[in-house]
CSV table of C-alpha atoms and ligand atoms in Angstrom, one decimal:
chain,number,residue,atom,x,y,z
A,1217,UNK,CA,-4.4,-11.5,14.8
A,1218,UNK,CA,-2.8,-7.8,14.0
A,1219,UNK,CA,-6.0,-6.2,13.8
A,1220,UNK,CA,-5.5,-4.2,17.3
A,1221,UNK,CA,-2.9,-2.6,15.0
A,1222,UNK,CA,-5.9,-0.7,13.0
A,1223,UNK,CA,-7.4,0.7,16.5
A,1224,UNK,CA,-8.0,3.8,14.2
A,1225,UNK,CA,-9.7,3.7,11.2
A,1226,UNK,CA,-9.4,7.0,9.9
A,1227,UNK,CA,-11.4,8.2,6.5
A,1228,UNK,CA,-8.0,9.3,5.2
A,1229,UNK,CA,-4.8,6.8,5.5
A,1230,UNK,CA,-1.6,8.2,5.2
A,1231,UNK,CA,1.1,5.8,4.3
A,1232,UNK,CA,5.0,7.1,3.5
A,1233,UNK,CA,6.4,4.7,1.9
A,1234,UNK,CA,10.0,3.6,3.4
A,1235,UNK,CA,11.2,3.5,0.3
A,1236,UNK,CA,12.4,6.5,0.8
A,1237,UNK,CA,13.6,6.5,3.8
A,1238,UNK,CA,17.1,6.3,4.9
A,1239,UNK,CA,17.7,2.8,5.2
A,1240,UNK,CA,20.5,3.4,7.9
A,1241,UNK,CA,18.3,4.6,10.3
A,1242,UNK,CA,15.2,2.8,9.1
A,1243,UNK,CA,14.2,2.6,13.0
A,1244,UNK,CA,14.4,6.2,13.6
A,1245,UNK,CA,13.1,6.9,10.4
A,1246,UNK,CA,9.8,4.9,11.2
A,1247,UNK,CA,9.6,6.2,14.8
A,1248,UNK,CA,9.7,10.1,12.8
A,1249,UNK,CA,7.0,9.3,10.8
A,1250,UNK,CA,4.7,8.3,14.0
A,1251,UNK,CA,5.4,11.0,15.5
A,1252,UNK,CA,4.4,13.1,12.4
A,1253,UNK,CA,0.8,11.9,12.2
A,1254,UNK,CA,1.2,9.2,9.6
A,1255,UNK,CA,-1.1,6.1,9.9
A,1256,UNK,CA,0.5,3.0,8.4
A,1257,UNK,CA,3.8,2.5,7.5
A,1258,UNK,CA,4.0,1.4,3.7
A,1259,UNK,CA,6.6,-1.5,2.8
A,1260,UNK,CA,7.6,-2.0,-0.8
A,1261,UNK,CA,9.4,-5.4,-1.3
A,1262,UNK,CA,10.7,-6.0,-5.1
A,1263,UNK,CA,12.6,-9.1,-6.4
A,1264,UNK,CA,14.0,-7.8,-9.2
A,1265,UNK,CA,11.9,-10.2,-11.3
A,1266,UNK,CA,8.8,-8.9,-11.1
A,1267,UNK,CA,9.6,-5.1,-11.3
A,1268,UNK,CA,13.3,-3.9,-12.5
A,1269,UNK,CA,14.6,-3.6,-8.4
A,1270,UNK,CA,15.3,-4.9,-5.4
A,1271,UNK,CA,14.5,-4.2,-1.8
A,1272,UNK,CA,14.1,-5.8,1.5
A,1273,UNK,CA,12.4,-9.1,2.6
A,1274,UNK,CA,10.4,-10.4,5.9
A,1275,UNK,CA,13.4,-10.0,8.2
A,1276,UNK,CA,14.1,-6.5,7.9
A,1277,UNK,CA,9.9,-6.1,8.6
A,1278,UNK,CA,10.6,-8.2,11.4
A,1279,UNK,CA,13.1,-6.5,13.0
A,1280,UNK,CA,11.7,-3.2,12.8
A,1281,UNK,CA,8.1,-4.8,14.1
A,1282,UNK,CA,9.1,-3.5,17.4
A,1283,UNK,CA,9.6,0.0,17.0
A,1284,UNK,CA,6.1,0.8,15.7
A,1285,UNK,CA,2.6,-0.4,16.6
A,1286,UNK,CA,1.4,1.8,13.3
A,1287,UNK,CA,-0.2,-1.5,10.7
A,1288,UNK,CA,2.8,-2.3,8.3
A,1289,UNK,CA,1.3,-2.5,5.0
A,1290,UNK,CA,3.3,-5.1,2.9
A,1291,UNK,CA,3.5,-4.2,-0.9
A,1292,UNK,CA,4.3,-7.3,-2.8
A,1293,UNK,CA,6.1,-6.6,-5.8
A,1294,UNK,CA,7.2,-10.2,-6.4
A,1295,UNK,CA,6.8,-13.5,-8.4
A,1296,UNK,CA,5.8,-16.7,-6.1
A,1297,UNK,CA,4.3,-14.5,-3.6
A,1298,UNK,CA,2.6,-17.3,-2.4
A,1299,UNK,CA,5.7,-18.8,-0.7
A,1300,UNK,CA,6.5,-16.4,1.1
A,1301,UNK,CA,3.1,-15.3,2.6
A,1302,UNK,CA,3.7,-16.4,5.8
A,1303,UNK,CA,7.0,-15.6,6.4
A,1304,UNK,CA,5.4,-11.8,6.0
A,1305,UNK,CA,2.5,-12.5,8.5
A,1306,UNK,CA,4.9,-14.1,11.0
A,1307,UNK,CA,7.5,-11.0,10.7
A,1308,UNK,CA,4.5,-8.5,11.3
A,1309,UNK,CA,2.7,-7.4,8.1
A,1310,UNK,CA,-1.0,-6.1,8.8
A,1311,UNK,CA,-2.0,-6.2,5.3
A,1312,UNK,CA,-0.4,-7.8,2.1
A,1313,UNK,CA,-1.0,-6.7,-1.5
A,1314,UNK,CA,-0.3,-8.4,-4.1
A,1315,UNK,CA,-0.4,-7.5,-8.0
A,1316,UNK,CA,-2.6,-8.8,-10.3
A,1317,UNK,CA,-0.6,-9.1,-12.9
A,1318,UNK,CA,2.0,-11.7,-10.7
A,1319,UNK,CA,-0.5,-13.7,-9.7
A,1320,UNK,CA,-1.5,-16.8,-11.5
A,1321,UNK,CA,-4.3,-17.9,-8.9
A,1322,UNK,CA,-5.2,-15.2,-7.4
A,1323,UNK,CA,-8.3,-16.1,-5.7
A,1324,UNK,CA,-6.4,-18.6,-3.9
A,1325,UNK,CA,-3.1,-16.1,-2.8
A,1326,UNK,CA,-6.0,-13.6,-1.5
A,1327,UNK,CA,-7.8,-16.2,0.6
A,1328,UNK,CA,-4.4,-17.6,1.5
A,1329,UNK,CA,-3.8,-14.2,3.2
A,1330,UNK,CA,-6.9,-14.2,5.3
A,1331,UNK,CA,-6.6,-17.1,6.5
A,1332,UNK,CA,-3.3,-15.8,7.7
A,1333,UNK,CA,-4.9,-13.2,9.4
A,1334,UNK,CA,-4.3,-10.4,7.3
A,1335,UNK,CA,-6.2,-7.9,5.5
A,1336,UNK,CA,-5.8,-8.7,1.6
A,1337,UNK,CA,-5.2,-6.3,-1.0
A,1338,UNK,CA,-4.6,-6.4,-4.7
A,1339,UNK,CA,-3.0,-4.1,-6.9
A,1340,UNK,CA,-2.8,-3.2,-10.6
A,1341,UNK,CA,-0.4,-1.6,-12.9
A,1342,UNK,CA,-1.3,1.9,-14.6
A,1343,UNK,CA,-1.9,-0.1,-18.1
A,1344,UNK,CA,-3.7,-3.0,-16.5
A,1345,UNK,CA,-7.3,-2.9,-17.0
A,1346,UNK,CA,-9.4,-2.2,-14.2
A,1347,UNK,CA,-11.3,-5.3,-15.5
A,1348,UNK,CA,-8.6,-7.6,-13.9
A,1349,UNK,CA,-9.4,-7.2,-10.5
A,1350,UNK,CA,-13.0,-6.7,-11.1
A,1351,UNK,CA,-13.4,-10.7,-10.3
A,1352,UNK,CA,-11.8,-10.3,-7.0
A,1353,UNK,CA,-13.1,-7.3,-5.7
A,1354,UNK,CA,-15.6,-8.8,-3.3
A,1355,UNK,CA,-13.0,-10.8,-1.7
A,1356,UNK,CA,-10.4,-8.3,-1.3
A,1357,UNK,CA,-10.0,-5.6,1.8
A,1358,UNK,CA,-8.2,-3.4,-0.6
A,1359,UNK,CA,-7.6,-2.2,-4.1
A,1360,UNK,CA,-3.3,-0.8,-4.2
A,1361,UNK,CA,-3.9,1.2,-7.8
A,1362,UNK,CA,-0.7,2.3,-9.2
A,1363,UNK,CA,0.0,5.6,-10.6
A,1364,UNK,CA,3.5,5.0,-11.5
A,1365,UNK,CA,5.0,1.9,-13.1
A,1366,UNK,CA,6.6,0.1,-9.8
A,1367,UNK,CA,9.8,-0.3,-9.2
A,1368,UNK,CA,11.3,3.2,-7.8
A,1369,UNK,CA,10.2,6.0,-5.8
A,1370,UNK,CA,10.1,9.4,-6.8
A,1371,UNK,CA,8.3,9.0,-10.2
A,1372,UNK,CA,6.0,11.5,-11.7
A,1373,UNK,CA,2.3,10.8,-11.2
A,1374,UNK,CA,0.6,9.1,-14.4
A,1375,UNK,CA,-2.7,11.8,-14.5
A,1376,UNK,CA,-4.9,9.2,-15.9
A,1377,UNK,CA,-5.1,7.4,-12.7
A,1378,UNK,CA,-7.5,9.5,-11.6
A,1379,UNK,CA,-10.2,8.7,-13.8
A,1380,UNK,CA,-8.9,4.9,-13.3
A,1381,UNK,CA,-9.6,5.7,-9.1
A,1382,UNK,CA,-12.9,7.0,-10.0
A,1383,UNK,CA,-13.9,3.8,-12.7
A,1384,UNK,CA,-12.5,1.6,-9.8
A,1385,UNK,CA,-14.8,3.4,-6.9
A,1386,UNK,CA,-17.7,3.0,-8.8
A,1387,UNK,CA,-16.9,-0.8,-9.3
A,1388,UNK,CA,-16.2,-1.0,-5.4
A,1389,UNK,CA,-19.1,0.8,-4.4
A,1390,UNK,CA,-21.2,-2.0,-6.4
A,1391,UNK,CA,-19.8,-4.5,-4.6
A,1392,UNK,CA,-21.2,-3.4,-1.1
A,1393,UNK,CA,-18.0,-4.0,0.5
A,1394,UNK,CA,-15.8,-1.8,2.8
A,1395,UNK,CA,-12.9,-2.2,0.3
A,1396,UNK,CA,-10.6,0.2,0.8
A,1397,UNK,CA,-8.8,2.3,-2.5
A,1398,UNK,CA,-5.1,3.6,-2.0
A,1399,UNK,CA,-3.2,5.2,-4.6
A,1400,UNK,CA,0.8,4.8,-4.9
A,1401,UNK,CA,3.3,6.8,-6.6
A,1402,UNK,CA,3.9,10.3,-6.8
A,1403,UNK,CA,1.6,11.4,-4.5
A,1404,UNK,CA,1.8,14.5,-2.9
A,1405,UNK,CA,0.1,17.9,-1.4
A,1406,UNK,CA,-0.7,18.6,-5.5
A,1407,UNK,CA,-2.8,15.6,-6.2
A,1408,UNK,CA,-3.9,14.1,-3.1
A,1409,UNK,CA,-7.6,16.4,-2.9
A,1410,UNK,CA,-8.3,15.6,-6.2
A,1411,UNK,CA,-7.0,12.0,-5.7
A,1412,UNK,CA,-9.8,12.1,-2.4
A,1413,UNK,CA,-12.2,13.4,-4.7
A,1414,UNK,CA,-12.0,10.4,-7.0
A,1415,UNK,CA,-13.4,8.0,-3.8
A,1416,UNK,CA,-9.0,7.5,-3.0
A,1417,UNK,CA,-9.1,6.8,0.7
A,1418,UNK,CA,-5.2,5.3,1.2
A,1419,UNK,CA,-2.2,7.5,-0.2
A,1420,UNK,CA,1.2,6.1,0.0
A,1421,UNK,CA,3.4,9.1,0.0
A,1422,UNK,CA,7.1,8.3,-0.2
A,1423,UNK,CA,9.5,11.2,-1.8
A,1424,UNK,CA,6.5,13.7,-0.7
A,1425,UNK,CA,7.0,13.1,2.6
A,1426,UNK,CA,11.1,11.7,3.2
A,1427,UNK,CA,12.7,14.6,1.0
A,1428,UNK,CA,11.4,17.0,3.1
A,1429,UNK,CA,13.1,18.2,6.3
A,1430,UNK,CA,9.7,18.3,8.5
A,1431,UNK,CA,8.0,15.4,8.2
A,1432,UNK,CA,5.3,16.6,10.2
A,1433,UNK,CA,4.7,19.6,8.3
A,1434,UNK,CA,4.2,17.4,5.4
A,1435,UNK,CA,1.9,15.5,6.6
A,1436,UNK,CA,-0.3,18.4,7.9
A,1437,UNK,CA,0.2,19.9,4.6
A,1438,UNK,CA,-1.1,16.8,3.1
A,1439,UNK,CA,-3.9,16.9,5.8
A,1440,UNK,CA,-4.8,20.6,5.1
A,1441,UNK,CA,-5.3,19.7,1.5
A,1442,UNK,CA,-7.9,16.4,2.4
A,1443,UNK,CA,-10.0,19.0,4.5
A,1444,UNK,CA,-11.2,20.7,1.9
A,1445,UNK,CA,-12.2,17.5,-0.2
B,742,LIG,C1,6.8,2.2,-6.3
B,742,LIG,C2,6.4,1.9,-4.9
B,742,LIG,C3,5.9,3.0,-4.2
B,742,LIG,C4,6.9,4.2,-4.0
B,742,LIG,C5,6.2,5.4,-4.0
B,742,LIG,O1,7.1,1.0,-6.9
B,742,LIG,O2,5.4,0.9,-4.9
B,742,LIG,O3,5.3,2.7,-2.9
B,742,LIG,O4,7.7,4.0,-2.9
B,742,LIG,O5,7.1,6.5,-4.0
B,742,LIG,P1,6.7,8.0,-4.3
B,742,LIG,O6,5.6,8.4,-3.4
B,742,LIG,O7,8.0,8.6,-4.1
B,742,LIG,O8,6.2,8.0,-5.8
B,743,LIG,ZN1,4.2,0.6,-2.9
């Protein structure tokens, strides 16, 4: 369906998170980040349920579909996600996540979002054991691990999610499968190398990329650091 959106599969995915973005120029904001080198285009949708927040839904995705061909990866931070799965794959998500721990049949959400057409990811809270997801690895195209608790951008990294990324490589690597890892929440040019070194191959950055004037600076700066992983 969307997969001409992933033309590029780099080793590395760079994802700023919009999150952080200024939603009043959301368009030009995504168009800036393009231009700087990033290679998805990370969407964090909360319902105030699930985590203490609220965001955006499928029609803001939508409407900003057409300013990007970059792959919009879909962040579900939500209860029921199951309803509105398609709504997301119809407005232009290239891959959903959803968490483990708001999922009550999660086997059934994940193949619900390939059939869709979209690549499936899971995600875990930093004190959810890696165990949890351990079930669904083999069906899943990517593991979302969080190293802040969700809900806000801008948080301070949680270190022991490094030795989490590494416990869940190892696990991945078992299965055989191209699954990728990303990492999200306070991520940034001090982390991200030792974050690569731990088998992280996805980094949503949000504040460490929109708080800073250059965007693409940033993300060369983040780049700089991965080349010498
Ligand atoms: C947190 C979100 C993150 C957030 C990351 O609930 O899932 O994607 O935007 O922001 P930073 O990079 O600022 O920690
Ligand atoms: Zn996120």
């Amino acid at each position: 369906m969307a997969e001409h959106r992933f033309s590029s599969e780099p080793t590395y995915v760079i994802a700023p998170s919009i999150l952080s973005a200024d939603f009043g120029r959301l368009g030009d904001e995504i168009r800036a980040v393009e231009k700087a080198g990033a290679d998805w285009i990370h969407v964090d949708v909360m319902d105030g349920h699930f985590v203490p927040n609220l965001t955006l839904g499928w029609p803001l995705i939508q409407s900003v579909r057409k300013v990007t061909e970059l792959p919009f990866d879909v962040h579900l931070m939500i209860e029921n996600a199951d309803r509105y799965l398609e709504d997301f794959q119809k407005a232009g998500a290239d891959v959903i996540t959803v968490h483990v721990e708001a999922c009550v049949h999660l086997h059934r959400t994940i193949h619900e979002i390939k059939r869709l057409g979209c690549r499936a990811g899971v995600s875990l809270n930093p004190a959810t054991p890696i165990e949890s997801v351990l079930p669904i690895l083999p069906d899943v195209d990517l593991v979302l691990l969080m190293s802040v608790n969700p809900g806000f951008g801008g948080q301070k990294f949680i270190e022991a999610s490094v030795a989490r990324a590494e416990r869940l490589r190892a696990e991945i690597e078992r299965t055989g499968k191209p699954v990728r890892l990303e990492i999200d929440g306070g991520v940034g040019v001090g982390n991200i190398a030792r974050l690569a070194r731990a088998g992280v191959r996805a980094f949503v950055a949000g504040n460490a990329i929109f708080s800073t004037p250059d965007y693409a600076a940033t993300i060369a700066a983040l780049r700089a650091e991965l080349a010498k992983v």
